[in-house]
Tab-separated table of C-alpha atoms in Angstrom:
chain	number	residue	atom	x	y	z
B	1	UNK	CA	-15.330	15.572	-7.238
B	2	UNK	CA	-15.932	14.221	-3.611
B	3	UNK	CA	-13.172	13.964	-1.540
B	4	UNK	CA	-11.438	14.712	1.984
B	5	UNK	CA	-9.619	17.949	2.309
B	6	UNK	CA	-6.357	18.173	5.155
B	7	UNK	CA	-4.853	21.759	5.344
B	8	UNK	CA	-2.738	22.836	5.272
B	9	UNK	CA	-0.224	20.154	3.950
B	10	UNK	CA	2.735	20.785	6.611
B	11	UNK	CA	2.531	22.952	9.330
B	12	UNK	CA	4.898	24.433	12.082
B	13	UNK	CA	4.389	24.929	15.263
B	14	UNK	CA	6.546	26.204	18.633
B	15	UNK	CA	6.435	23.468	21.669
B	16	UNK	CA	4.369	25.073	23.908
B	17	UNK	CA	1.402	26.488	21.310
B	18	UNK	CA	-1.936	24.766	20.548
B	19	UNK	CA	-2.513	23.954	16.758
B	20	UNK	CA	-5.502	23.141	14.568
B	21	UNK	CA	-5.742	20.477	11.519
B	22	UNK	CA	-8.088	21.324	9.723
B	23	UNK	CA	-10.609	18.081	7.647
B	24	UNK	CA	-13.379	19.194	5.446
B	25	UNK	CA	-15.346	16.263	3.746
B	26	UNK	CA	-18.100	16.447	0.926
B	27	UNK	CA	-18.937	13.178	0.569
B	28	UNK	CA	-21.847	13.432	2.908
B	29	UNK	CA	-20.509	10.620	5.341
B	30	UNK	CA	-21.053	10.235	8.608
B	31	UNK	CA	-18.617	8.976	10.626
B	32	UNK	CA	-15.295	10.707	10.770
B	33	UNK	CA	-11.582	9.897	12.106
B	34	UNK	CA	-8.150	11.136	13.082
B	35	UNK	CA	-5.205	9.007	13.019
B	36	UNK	CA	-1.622	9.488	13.890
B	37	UNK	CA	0.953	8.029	11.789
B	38	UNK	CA	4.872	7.202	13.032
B	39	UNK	CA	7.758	5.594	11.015
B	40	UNK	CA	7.423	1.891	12.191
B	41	UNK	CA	4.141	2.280	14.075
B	42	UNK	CA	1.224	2.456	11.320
B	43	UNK	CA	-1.887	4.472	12.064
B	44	UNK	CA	-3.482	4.779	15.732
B	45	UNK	CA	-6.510	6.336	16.234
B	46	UNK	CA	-6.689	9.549	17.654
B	47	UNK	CA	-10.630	10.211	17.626
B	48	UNK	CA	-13.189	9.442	15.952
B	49	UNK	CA	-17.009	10.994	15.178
B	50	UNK	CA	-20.100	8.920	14.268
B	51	UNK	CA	-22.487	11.567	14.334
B	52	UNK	CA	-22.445	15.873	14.609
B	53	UNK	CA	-21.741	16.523	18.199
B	54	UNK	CA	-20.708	13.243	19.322
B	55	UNK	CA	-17.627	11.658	19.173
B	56	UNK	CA	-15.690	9.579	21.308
B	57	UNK	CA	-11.655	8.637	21.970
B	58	UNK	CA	-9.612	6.196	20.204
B	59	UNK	CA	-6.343	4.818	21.185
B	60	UNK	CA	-4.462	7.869	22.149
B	61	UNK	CA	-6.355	10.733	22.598
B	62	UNK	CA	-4.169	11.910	25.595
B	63	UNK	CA	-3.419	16.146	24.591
B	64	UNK	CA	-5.784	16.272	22.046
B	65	UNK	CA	-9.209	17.724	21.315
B	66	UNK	CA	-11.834	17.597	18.598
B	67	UNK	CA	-15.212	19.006	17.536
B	68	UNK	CA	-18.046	18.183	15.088
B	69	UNK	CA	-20.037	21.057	15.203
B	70	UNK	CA	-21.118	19.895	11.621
B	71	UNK	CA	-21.452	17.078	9.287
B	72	UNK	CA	-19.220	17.812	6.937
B	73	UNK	CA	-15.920	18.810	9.291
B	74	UNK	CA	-13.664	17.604	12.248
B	75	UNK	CA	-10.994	19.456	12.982
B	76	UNK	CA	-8.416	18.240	15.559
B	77	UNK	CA	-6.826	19.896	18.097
B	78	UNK	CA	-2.787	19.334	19.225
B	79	UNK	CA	-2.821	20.535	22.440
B	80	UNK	CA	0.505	21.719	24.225
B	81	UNK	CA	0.088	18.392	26.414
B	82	UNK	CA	0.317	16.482	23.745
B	83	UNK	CA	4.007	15.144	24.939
B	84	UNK	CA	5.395	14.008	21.493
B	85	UNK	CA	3.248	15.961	18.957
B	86	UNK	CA	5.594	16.011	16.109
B	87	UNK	CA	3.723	13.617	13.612
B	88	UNK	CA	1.907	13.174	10.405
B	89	UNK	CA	-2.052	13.135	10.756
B	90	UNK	CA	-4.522	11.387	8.756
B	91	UNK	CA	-8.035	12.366	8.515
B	92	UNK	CA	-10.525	9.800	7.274
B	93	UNK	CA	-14.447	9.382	6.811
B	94	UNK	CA	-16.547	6.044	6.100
B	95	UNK	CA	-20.889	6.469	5.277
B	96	UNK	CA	-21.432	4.839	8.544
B	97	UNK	CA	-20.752	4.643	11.922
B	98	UNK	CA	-19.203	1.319	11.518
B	99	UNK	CA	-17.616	0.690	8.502
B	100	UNK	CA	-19.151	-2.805	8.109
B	101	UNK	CA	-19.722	-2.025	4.368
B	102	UNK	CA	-17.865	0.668	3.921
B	103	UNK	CA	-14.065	1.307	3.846
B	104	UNK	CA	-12.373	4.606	5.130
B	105	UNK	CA	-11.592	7.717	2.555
B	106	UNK	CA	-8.455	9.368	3.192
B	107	UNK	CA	-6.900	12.797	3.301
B	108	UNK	CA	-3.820	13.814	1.820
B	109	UNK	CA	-2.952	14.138	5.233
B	110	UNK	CA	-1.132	17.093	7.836
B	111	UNK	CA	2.727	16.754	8.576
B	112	UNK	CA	2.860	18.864	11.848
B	113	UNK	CA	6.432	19.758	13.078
B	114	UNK	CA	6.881	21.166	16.853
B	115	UNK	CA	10.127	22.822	17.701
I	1	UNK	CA	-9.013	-8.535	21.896
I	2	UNK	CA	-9.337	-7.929	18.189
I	3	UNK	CA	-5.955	-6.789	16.693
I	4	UNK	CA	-4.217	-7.147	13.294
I	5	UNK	CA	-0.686	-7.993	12.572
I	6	UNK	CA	1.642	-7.516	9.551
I	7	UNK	CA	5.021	-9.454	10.694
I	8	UNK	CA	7.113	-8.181	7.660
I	9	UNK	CA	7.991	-4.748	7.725
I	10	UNK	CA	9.914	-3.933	4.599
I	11	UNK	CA	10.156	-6.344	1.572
I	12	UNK	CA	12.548	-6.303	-1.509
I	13	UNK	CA	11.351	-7.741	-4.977
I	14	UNK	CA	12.474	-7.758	-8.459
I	15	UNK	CA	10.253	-6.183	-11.055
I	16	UNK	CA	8.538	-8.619	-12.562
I	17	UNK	CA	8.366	-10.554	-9.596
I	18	UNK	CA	5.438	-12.062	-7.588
I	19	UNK	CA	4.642	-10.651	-4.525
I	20	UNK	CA	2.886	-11.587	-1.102
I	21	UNK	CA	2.267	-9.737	1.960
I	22	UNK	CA	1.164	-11.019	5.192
I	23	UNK	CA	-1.653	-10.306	7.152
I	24	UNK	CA	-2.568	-11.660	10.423
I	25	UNK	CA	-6.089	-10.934	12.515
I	26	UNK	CA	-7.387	-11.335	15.654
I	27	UNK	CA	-10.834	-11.404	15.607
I	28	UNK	CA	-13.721	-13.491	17.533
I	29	UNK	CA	-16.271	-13.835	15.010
I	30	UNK	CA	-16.049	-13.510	11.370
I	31	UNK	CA	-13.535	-10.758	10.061
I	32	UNK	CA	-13.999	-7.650	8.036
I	33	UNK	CA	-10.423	-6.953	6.463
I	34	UNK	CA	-8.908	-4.500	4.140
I	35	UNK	CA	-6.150	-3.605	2.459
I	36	UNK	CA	-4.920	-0.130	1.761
I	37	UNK	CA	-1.912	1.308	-0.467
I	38	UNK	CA	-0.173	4.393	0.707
I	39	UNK	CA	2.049	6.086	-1.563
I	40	UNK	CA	4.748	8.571	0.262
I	41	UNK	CA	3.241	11.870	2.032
I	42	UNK	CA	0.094	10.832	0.954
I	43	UNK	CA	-3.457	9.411	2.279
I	44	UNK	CA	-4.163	5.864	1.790
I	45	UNK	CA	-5.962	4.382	-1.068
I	46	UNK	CA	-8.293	1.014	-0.567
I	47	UNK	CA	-7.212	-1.694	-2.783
I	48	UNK	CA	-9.596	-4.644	-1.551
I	49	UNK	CA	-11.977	-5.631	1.224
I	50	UNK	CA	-13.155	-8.735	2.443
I	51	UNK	CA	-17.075	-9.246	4.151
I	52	UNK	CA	-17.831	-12.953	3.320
I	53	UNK	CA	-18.712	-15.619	0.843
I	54	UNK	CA	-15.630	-16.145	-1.794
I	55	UNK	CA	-12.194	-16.084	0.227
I	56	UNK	CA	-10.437	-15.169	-3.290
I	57	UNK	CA	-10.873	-10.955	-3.589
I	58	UNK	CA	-9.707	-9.210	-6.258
I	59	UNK	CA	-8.880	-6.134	-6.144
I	60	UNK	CA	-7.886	-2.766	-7.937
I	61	UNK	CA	-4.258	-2.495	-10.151
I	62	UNK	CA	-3.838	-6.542	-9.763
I	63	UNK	CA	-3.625	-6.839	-6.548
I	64	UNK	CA	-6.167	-10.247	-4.875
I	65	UNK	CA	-6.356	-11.318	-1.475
I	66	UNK	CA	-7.304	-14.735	-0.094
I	67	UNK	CA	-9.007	-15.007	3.319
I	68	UNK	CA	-8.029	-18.423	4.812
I	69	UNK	CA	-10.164	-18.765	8.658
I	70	UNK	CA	-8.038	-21.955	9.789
I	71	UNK	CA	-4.733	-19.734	9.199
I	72	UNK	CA	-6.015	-16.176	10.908
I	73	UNK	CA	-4.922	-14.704	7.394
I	74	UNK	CA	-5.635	-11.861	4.492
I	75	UNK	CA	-2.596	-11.901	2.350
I	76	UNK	CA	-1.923	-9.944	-0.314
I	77	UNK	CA	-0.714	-11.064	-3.530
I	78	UNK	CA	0.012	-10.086	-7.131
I	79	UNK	CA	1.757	-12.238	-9.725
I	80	UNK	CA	3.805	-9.203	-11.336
I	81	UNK	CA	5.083	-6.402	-9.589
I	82	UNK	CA	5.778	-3.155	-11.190
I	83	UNK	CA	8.049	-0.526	-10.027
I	84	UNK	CA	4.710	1.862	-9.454
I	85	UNK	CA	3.778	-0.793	-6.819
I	86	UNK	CA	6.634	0.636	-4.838
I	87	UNK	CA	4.919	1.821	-1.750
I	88	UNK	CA	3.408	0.964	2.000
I	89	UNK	CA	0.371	-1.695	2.445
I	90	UNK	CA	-1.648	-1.747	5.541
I	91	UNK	CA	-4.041	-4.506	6.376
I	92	UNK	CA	-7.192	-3.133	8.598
I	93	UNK	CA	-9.911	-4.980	10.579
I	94	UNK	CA	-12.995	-4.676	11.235
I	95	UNK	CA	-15.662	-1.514	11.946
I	96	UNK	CA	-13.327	0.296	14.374
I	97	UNK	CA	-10.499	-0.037	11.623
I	98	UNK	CA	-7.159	-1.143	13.391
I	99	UNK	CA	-4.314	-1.278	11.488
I	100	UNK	CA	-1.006	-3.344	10.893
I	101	UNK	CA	2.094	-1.607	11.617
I	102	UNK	CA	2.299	-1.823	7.426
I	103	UNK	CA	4.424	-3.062	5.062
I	104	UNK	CA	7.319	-1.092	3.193
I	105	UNK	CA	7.631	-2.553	-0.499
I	106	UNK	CA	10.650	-1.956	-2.265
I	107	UNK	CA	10.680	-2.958	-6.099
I	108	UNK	CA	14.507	-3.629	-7.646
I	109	UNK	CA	15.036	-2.674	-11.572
């Protein structure tokens, strides 16, 4: 079956260390996102991809990176500037660069805990 | 500026109940809305989306959603709740998907 794949499901990480979420996709879509998701807050976009080796920033991409070296994966970045990084990630894809007539597919999602 | 705006963060209803969730958009020309279901730890799940023509849209697991352009609304609605309903809904806009803050449903025994 087609889906979205976020590993690993919770990860740990020491304030001061760089860490990467990993999103693998297979349903040949395009476009590709990160979101950030905080009790209260609802999902802000991190970055987003609409094509391999382009992608641009969403609403808070201050301390973190991405890549989309190709199609099919976007892994994100938590840099140790990343202020507050303790958080639970989303990863999402859509068949086109804007989702006009197409809605997002999720991940399970990434629960990242810095200490 | 578009934006999107759920003003009810956590509802309470009976099972068996109807339910309705609010959804408020800011948008300058004709909206693209969703709504998505989130179940705890997990991704979110796309219940219904609205493009044009009909402002009634149904949706998956009972769930419909009427688009009204003189109100700036996309509620949600479903005449029975179950206790699997239990969950968080998000209302999104548009290509560049912003979300509401969600809502938190609760359903009582």
């Amino acid at each position: 079956d087609g889906g979205i794949t976020q590993s690993p499901k919770y990860l740990f990480r020491k304030e001061g260390q760089n860490v990467t979420l990993s999103c693998e996709q297979n349903l040949n879509h395009d476009a590709m996102y990160w979101y950030r998701q905080d009790p209260g807050q609802g999902l802000r976009l991190i970055y987003y991809s609409q094509i391999v080796n382009d992608f641009q920033k969403g609403d808070i991409a201050e301390g973190y990176s991405v890549s989309r070296e190709k199609k099919e994966s976007f892994p994100l970045t938590v840099t140790s500037a990343q202020k507050n990084p303790t958080a639970f990630y989303l990863c999402a894809s859509s068949s086109s660069d804007r989702v006009l007539n197409s809605p997002l597919h999720f991940g399970n999602g990434t629960r990242l805990t810095v200490t | 500026a578009q934006s999107v705006t759920q003003p009810d963060i956590h509802i309470t209803v009976s099972e068996g109940a109807s339910l309705e969730l609010r959804c408020n958009y800011s948008y300058g020309a004709t909206p693209y809305l969703f709504w998505y279901v989130q179940s705890p730890g997990q991704g979110l799940q796309l219940l219904l989306k609205y493009f044009s023509g009909d402002t009634l849209v149904q949706g998956i697991k009972g769930f419909e959603a009427e688009f009204k352009r003189s109100q700036s609304s996309f509620n949600l609605r479903k005449p029975s709740v179950h206790w699997s309903d239990a969950a968080e809904y998000f209302c999104a806009l548009d290509s560049d998907m912003r979300f509401g803050a969600g809502t938190r449903l609760t359903v009582k025994p």
